[in-house]
Coordinates of C-alpha atoms in Angstrom, one line a residue:
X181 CA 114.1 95.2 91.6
X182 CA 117.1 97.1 92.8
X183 CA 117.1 100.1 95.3
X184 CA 118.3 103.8 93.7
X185 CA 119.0 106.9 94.6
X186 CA 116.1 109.1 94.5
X187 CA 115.8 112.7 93.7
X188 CA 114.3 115.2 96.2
X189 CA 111.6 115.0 93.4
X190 CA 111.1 111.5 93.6
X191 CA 111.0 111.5 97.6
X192 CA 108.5 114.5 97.4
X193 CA 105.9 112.5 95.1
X194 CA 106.3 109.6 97.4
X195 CA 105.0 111.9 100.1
X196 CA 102.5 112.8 98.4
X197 CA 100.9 109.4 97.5
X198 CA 101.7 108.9 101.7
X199 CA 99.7 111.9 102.1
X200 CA 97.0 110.5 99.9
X201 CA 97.1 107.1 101.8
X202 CA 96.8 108.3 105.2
X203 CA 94.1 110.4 104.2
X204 CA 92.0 107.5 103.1
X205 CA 93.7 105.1 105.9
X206 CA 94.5 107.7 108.7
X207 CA 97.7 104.8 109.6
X208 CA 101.0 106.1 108.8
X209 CA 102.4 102.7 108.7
X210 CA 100.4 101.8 105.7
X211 CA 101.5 105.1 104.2
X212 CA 104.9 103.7 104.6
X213 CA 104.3 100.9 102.5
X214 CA 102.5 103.4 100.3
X215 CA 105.3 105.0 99.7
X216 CA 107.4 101.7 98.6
X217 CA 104.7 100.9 96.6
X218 CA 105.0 104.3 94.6
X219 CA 108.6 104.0 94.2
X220 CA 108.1 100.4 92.9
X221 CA 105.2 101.0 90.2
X222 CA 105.8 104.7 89.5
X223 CA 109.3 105.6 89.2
X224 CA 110.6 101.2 89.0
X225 CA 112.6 101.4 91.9
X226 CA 112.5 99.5 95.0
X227 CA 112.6 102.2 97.5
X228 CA 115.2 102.1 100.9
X229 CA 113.5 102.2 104.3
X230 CA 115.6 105.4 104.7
X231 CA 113.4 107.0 101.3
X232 CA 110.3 105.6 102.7
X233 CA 111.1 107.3 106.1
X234 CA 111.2 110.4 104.4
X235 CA 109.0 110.5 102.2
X236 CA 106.9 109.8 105.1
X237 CA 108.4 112.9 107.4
X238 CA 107.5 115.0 104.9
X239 CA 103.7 113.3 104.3
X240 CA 103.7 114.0 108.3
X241 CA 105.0 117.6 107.9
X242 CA 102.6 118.4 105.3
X243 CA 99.4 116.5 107.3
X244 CA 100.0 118.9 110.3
X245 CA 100.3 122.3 108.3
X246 CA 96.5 120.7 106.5
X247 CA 95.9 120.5 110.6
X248 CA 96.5 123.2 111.9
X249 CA 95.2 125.5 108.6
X250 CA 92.0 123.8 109.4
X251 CA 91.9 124.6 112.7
X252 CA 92.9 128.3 112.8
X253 CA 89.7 128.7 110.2
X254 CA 87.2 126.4 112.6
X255 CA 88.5 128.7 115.4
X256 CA 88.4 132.4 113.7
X257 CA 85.1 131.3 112.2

């Protein structure tokens, strides 16, 4: 399978089948592999470790606004 560039769209469903993973797996590293899995049976591309990175970053990014949403309502509550 060869590697491809990947749309900001493309990278942004990766991170959400990361986010997904790691909700069920709390590991980021197998939400890292998530994401190359995505890429390889969803879009048919075999995803760089830079796109899986990212993809990843943005899984992270997206996990700690779910955090801290969470919180502020367990706190004000």
């Amino acid at each position: 399978m060869k590697t491809a560039y990947l749309s900001q769209w493309e990278i942004q469903q990766m991170a959400e089948a990361d986010l997904t993973s790691y909700e069920f797996s709390c590991c980021w590293k197998r939400a890292f592999q998530e994401a190359a899995e995505f890429a390889a049976d969803e879009l048919g591309v075999k995803a760089t470790k830079a796109q899986a990175a990212t993809a990843v970053r943005i899984a992270q990014t997206g996990w700690e606004g779910i955090r801290m949403s969470v919180q502020q309502i367990v706190y004000t509550a």
